[in-house]
Amino acid sequence: MRRNGVPEHPWRSLVALGDSFTEGMDDPGPDGGVRGWADRLAERLDAGTSGFRYANLAVRGKLLHQVIEDQVPRAVSAEPDVVALTAGGNDLIRPSGDPDALAAQLDHAVATLRASGAQVLVGTGFDPRERPVMRRVRGRVGTYNSHVHAIAAHHGCLVLDLWSMPVLQDSRAWSDDRLHLAPEGHRRVALRACEALGVPVDADWREPLPPGREQTWQVQRAGDLHWVRHHLAPWIGRRLQGRSSGDGRRPKRPDLRELVPGSEGR
């Protein structure tokens, strides 16, 4: 059946958990806040069912244990149909990041969420082979992803497989900081999430981006220097000082409620 021309689906509520990726960093919203793949997914789910409700508890900079301690209990209390959980990236890029230990934490969190009756959409990490600096932790991310797939299979969860999205190897899918997705990257991830949830969409996340002009060496070099000065150096500074970009921030959408046009990203 169809609702307002959109195929219907069984999902009536969604709670999104995680860090800057799920908060929606570098995908500007209409009101000056951030939008992101989870908001885009919620908008698509809202179009296919009446009374759909959505909460986004993700906060930039959070480590996996913080997501589990602060966000998972609130998701359980909300009793949604689906919980989207993608976290661990901020742990893996640190020298102390242990994918096996992180997987044990994730397994406990997923078990808790599944015991509440919610379906869980658990996300893998991206393949960072084309990302400066980040490519150094590719082995850790791959190990963690293997655990994510095993945890999902054990608990009967759905997987948002970001590693296997070759379109995200295109630099245009990423913002200037090379750590967060650009709007087009968030759009593609939302389409991938719809596919994982069995929600029909009118676009294909696999479609390659249009051919672009190849950058000259000089342009690429200038971009590298700008990135080091304006993105990498401040990030290292925060790590050395024990600070996080999310310190003092609250979730942008803390309550499970119906979507209101123009309310996303606040």
Short mmCIF file of C-alpha atoms in Angstrom, two decimals:
data_model
loop_
_atom_site.label_atom_id
_atom_site.label_comp_id
_atom_site.label_asym_id
_atom_site.label_seq_id
_atom_site.Cartn_x
_atom_site.Cartn_y
_atom_site.Cartn_z
CA MET A 1 0.00 0.00 0.00
CA ARG A 2 0.99 3.63 -0.45
CA ARG A 3 0.55 6.75 1.68
CA ASN A 4 0.59 10.05 -0.18
CA GLY A 5 2.22 8.23 -3.07
CA VAL A 6 4.95 6.74 -0.83
CA PRO A 7 5.12 2.97 -0.09
CA GLU A 8 4.12 2.21 3.48
CA HIS A 9 6.43 0.44 5.94
CA PRO A 10 6.06 -0.98 9.49
CA TRP A 11 8.35 1.42 11.36
CA ARG A 12 6.50 3.91 13.57
CA SER A 13 9.36 5.34 15.64
CA LEU A 14 13.14 5.75 15.50
CA VAL A 15 15.78 6.74 18.05
CA ALA A 16 19.26 7.51 16.71
CA LEU A 17 22.33 7.12 18.96
CA GLY A 18 25.98 7.97 18.43
CA ASP A 19 28.45 10.77 17.84
CA SER A 20 29.01 13.51 15.23
CA PHE A 21 28.25 11.17 12.34
CA THR A 22 24.69 10.59 13.54
CA GLU A 23 24.27 14.10 14.94
CA GLY A 24 24.75 15.22 11.34
CA MET A 25 27.95 17.25 11.35
CA ASP A 26 28.68 19.21 8.15
CA ASP A 27 25.21 18.69 6.70
CA PRO A 28 23.58 22.11 7.28
CA GLY A 29 19.90 22.13 8.18
CA PRO A 30 17.36 24.72 7.01
CA ASP A 31 17.45 26.55 10.36
CA GLY A 32 21.23 26.84 10.66
CA GLY A 33 21.68 23.65 12.68
CA VAL A 34 22.77 20.27 11.35
CA ARG A 35 20.66 17.70 9.53
CA GLY A 36 22.55 14.47 8.73
CA TRP A 37 21.73 10.99 7.54
CA ALA A 38 19.56 10.09 10.54
CA ASP A 39 17.30 13.12 10.06
CA ARG A 40 17.11 12.32 6.35
CA LEU A 41 16.17 8.73 7.18
CA ALA A 42 13.51 9.91 9.63
CA GLU A 43 11.99 12.18 6.97
CA ARG A 44 11.71 9.25 4.59
CA LEU A 45 10.18 7.02 7.28
CA ASP A 46 7.74 9.77 8.19
CA ALA A 47 6.53 9.91 4.59
CA GLY A 48 5.60 6.23 4.67
CA THR A 49 3.54 6.01 7.85
CA SER A 50 1.21 8.17 9.92
CA GLY A 51 2.15 9.36 13.40
CA PHE A 52 5.85 8.60 12.96
CA ARG A 53 8.06 9.74 15.88
CA TYR A 54 11.79 10.43 15.99
CA ALA A 55 14.52 11.28 18.51
CA ASN A 56 18.21 11.92 17.91
CA LEU A 57 20.37 11.62 21.03
CA ALA A 58 23.75 11.68 19.25
CA VAL A 59 26.35 14.21 20.37
CA ARG A 60 29.61 14.99 18.58
CA GLY A 61 32.86 13.79 20.12
CA LYS A 62 31.34 11.04 22.26
CA LEU A 63 33.22 7.82 22.92
CA LEU A 64 31.46 4.48 22.80
CA HIS A 65 31.18 4.10 26.58
CA GLN A 66 29.61 7.57 26.80
CA VAL A 67 27.06 6.70 24.13
CA ILE A 68 26.20 3.52 26.01
CA GLU A 69 26.00 5.16 29.44
CA ASP A 70 24.16 8.33 28.42
CA GLN A 71 22.07 7.41 25.40
CA VAL A 72 21.17 3.72 25.55
CA PRO A 73 19.08 3.97 28.76
CA ARG A 74 17.11 6.87 27.28
CA ALA A 75 16.47 4.88 24.12
CA VAL A 76 15.21 1.93 26.15
CA SER A 77 12.85 4.20 28.09
CA ALA A 78 11.44 5.65 24.86
CA GLU A 79 10.39 2.18 23.60
CA PRO A 80 10.86 2.89 19.87
CA ASP A 81 10.43 0.41 17.04
CA VAL A 82 13.99 0.97 15.81
CA VAL A 83 17.21 2.16 17.43
CA ALA A 84 20.05 3.20 15.10
CA LEU A 85 23.41 2.79 16.84
CA THR A 86 26.68 3.77 15.18
CA ALA A 87 29.59 4.57 17.50
CA GLY A 88 33.18 3.68 18.27
CA GLY A 89 34.91 5.76 15.63
CA ASN A 90 36.22 8.31 18.13
CA ASP A 91 37.71 5.44 20.14
CA LEU A 92 39.37 3.74 17.18
CA ILE A 93 41.30 6.83 16.07
CA ARG A 94 42.93 7.10 19.48
CA PRO A 95 46.18 5.19 20.15
CA SER A 96 44.42 3.25 22.92
CA GLY A 97 41.52 2.18 20.72
CA ASP A 98 41.06 -1.60 21.11
CA PRO A 99 38.49 -2.99 18.64
CA ASP A 100 38.02 -6.20 20.63
CA ALA A 101 37.29 -4.36 23.87
CA LEU A 102 34.97 -1.95 22.06
CA ALA A 103 33.11 -4.87 20.53
CA ALA A 104 32.44 -6.33 23.97
CA GLN A 105 30.89 -3.02 25.03
CA LEU A 106 28.82 -2.85 21.85
CA ASP A 107 27.57 -6.40 22.29
CA HIS A 108 26.24 -5.58 25.76
CA ALA A 109 24.54 -2.42 24.49
CA VAL A 110 22.88 -4.22 21.59
CA ALA A 111 21.69 -7.00 23.90
CA THR A 112 20.13 -4.38 26.18
CA LEU A 113 18.36 -2.65 23.30
CA ARG A 114 17.08 -5.90 21.81
CA ALA A 115 15.79 -7.01 25.23
CA SER A 116 13.63 -3.87 25.27
CA GLY A 117 11.82 -5.11 22.15
CA ALA A 118 13.39 -2.67 19.68
CA GLN A 119 14.95 -3.64 16.39
CA VAL A 120 18.51 -2.34 16.15
CA LEU A 121 20.22 -0.91 13.09
CA VAL A 122 23.91 -1.12 13.95
CA GLY A 123 26.47 0.69 11.82
CA THR A 124 29.97 -0.32 10.76
CA GLY A 125 32.88 2.06 10.34
CA PHE A 126 33.84 3.60 7.00
CA ASP A 127 36.71 2.24 4.92
CA PRO A 128 39.34 4.98 5.48
CA ARG A 129 41.81 3.89 2.82
CA GLU A 130 41.58 7.23 0.98
CA ARG A 131 41.45 9.46 4.07
CA PRO A 132 44.70 11.12 5.21
CA VAL A 133 45.82 10.05 8.70
CA MET A 134 42.66 7.97 9.14
CA ARG A 135 44.03 5.29 6.83
CA ARG A 136 46.48 4.40 9.60
CA VAL A 137 43.65 2.86 11.64
CA ARG A 138 42.14 0.90 8.75
CA GLY A 139 43.09 -2.44 10.32
CA ARG A 140 41.41 -1.54 13.60
CA VAL A 141 38.25 -0.41 11.82
CA GLY A 142 38.16 -3.62 9.79
CA THR A 143 38.50 -5.74 12.94
CA TYR A 144 35.77 -3.78 14.68
CA ASN A 145 33.49 -4.15 11.66
CA SER A 146 33.91 -7.92 11.73
CA HIS A 147 32.69 -7.84 15.32
CA VAL A 148 29.76 -5.58 14.36
CA HIS A 149 28.55 -8.09 11.77
CA ALA A 150 28.93 -10.98 14.24
CA ILE A 151 27.05 -9.08 16.96
CA ALA A 152 24.24 -8.24 14.56
CA ALA A 153 23.93 -11.86 13.45
CA HIS A 154 23.90 -13.10 17.07
CA HIS A 155 21.19 -10.68 18.19
CA GLY A 156 19.12 -10.63 15.00
CA CYS A 157 19.90 -7.01 14.13
CA LEU A 158 20.09 -5.08 10.88
CA VAL A 159 23.39 -3.67 9.60
CA LEU A 160 24.14 -0.28 8.06
CA ASP A 161 27.28 -1.36 6.22
CA LEU A 162 29.26 1.82 5.57
CA TRP A 163 32.51 0.00 4.74
CA SER A 164 31.02 -1.50 1.57
CA MET A 165 29.88 1.82 0.06
CA PRO A 166 32.41 2.58 -2.70
CA VAL A 167 30.65 5.85 -3.52
CA LEU A 168 32.01 7.19 -0.22
CA GLN A 169 35.55 6.86 -1.57
CA ASP A 170 34.77 9.92 -3.70
CA SER A 171 36.21 12.99 -1.95
CA ARG A 172 33.05 14.94 -2.82
CA ALA A 173 31.15 12.79 -0.31
CA TRP A 174 33.26 14.33 2.47
CA SER A 175 33.48 17.77 4.01
CA ASP A 176 36.61 19.92 4.13
CA ASP A 177 37.73 18.43 7.44
CA ARG A 178 37.95 14.96 5.79
CA LEU A 179 36.46 13.43 8.95
CA HIS A 180 32.75 14.13 8.43
CA LEU A 181 30.43 13.54 5.51
CA ALA A 182 29.29 16.32 3.23
CA PRO A 183 25.52 16.62 2.47
CA GLU A 184 25.80 14.23 -0.48
CA GLY A 185 27.50 11.64 1.71
CA HIS A 186 24.75 11.92 4.33
CA ARG A 187 22.13 11.54 1.60
CA ARG A 188 23.75 8.35 0.35
CA VAL A 189 23.97 6.88 3.87
CA ALA A 190 20.27 7.63 4.46
CA LEU A 191 19.43 5.72 1.28
CA ARG A 192 21.59 2.82 2.45
CA ALA A 193 19.80 2.84 5.82
CA CYS A 194 16.44 2.73 4.06
CA GLU A 195 17.61 -0.33 2.16
CA ALA A 196 18.69 -2.02 5.41
CA LEU A 197 15.24 -1.32 6.91
CA GLY A 198 13.45 -2.59 3.80
CA VAL A 199 12.02 0.85 2.99
CA PRO A 200 11.59 1.50 -0.76
CA VAL A 201 13.21 4.68 -2.09
CA ASP A 202 13.30 6.43 -5.45
CA ALA A 203 17.10 6.74 -5.66
CA ASP A 204 20.11 4.39 -5.55
CA TRP A 205 22.98 5.01 -3.12
CA ARG A 206 25.25 3.06 -5.50
CA GLU A 207 24.98 5.54 -8.34
CA PRO A 208 28.43 7.10 -8.96
CA LEU A 209 28.80 10.82 -8.57
CA PRO A 210 29.01 12.74 -11.86
CA PRO A 211 32.51 12.94 -13.34
CA GLY A 212 34.46 15.79 -11.77
CA ARG A 213 37.54 17.72 -12.76
CA GLU A 214 40.82 16.24 -11.62
CA GLN A 215 42.62 18.57 -9.20
CA THR A 216 46.14 19.70 -10.00
CA TRP A 217 48.98 18.78 -7.66
CA GLN A 218 49.22 22.40 -6.53
CA VAL A 219 45.52 22.51 -5.59
CA GLN A 220 45.76 19.21 -3.72
CA ARG A 221 48.85 20.39 -1.84
CA ALA A 222 47.19 23.66 -0.85
CA GLY A 223 44.19 21.69 0.37
CA ASP A 224 46.44 19.47 2.51
CA LEU A 225 48.08 22.46 4.17
CA HIS A 226 44.70 24.09 4.84
CA TRP A 227 43.41 20.84 6.34
CA VAL A 228 46.39 20.45 8.68
CA ARG A 229 46.16 24.05 9.87
CA HIS A 230 42.39 24.37 10.29
CA HIS A 231 41.23 20.83 11.11
CA LEU A 232 43.98 18.41 12.14
CA ALA A 233 45.90 20.77 14.45
CA PRO A 234 42.79 21.87 16.43
CA TRP A 235 41.71 18.22 16.77
CA ILE A 236 45.12 17.23 18.15
CA GLY A 237 45.01 20.21 20.50
CA ARG A 238 41.68 19.11 21.98
CA ARG A 239 43.00 15.56 22.48
CA LEU A 240 46.09 16.82 24.29
CA GLN A 241 43.95 18.98 26.57
CA GLY A 242 41.45 16.21 27.26
CA ARG A 243 38.62 18.20 25.69
CA SER A 244 35.90 17.12 23.27
CA SER A 245 33.93 19.07 20.69
CA GLY A 246 30.80 17.77 22.40
CA ASP A 247 31.59 18.99 25.92
CA GLY A 248 28.53 20.72 27.32
CA ARG A 249 26.35 19.95 24.30
CA ARG A 250 22.88 18.46 24.56
CA PRO A 251 21.21 16.21 21.99
CA LYS A 252 19.53 18.20 19.24
CA ARG A 253 16.31 16.17 19.42
CA PRO A 254 16.14 14.57 22.89
CA ASP A 255 12.48 13.53 22.92
CA LEU A 256 10.67 10.98 20.79
CA ARG A 257 8.05 13.07 19.01
CA GLU A 258 6.41 13.55 15.64
CA LEU A 259 8.30 15.42 12.95
CA VAL A 260 7.39 19.06 12.41
CA PRO A 261 8.47 20.70 9.14
CA GLY A 262 11.55 22.85 9.73
CA SER A 263 12.24 21.43 13.19
CA GLU A 264 15.16 19.18 12.21
CA GLY A 265 18.69 20.26 13.05
CA ARG A 266 17.79 22.34 16.09
#
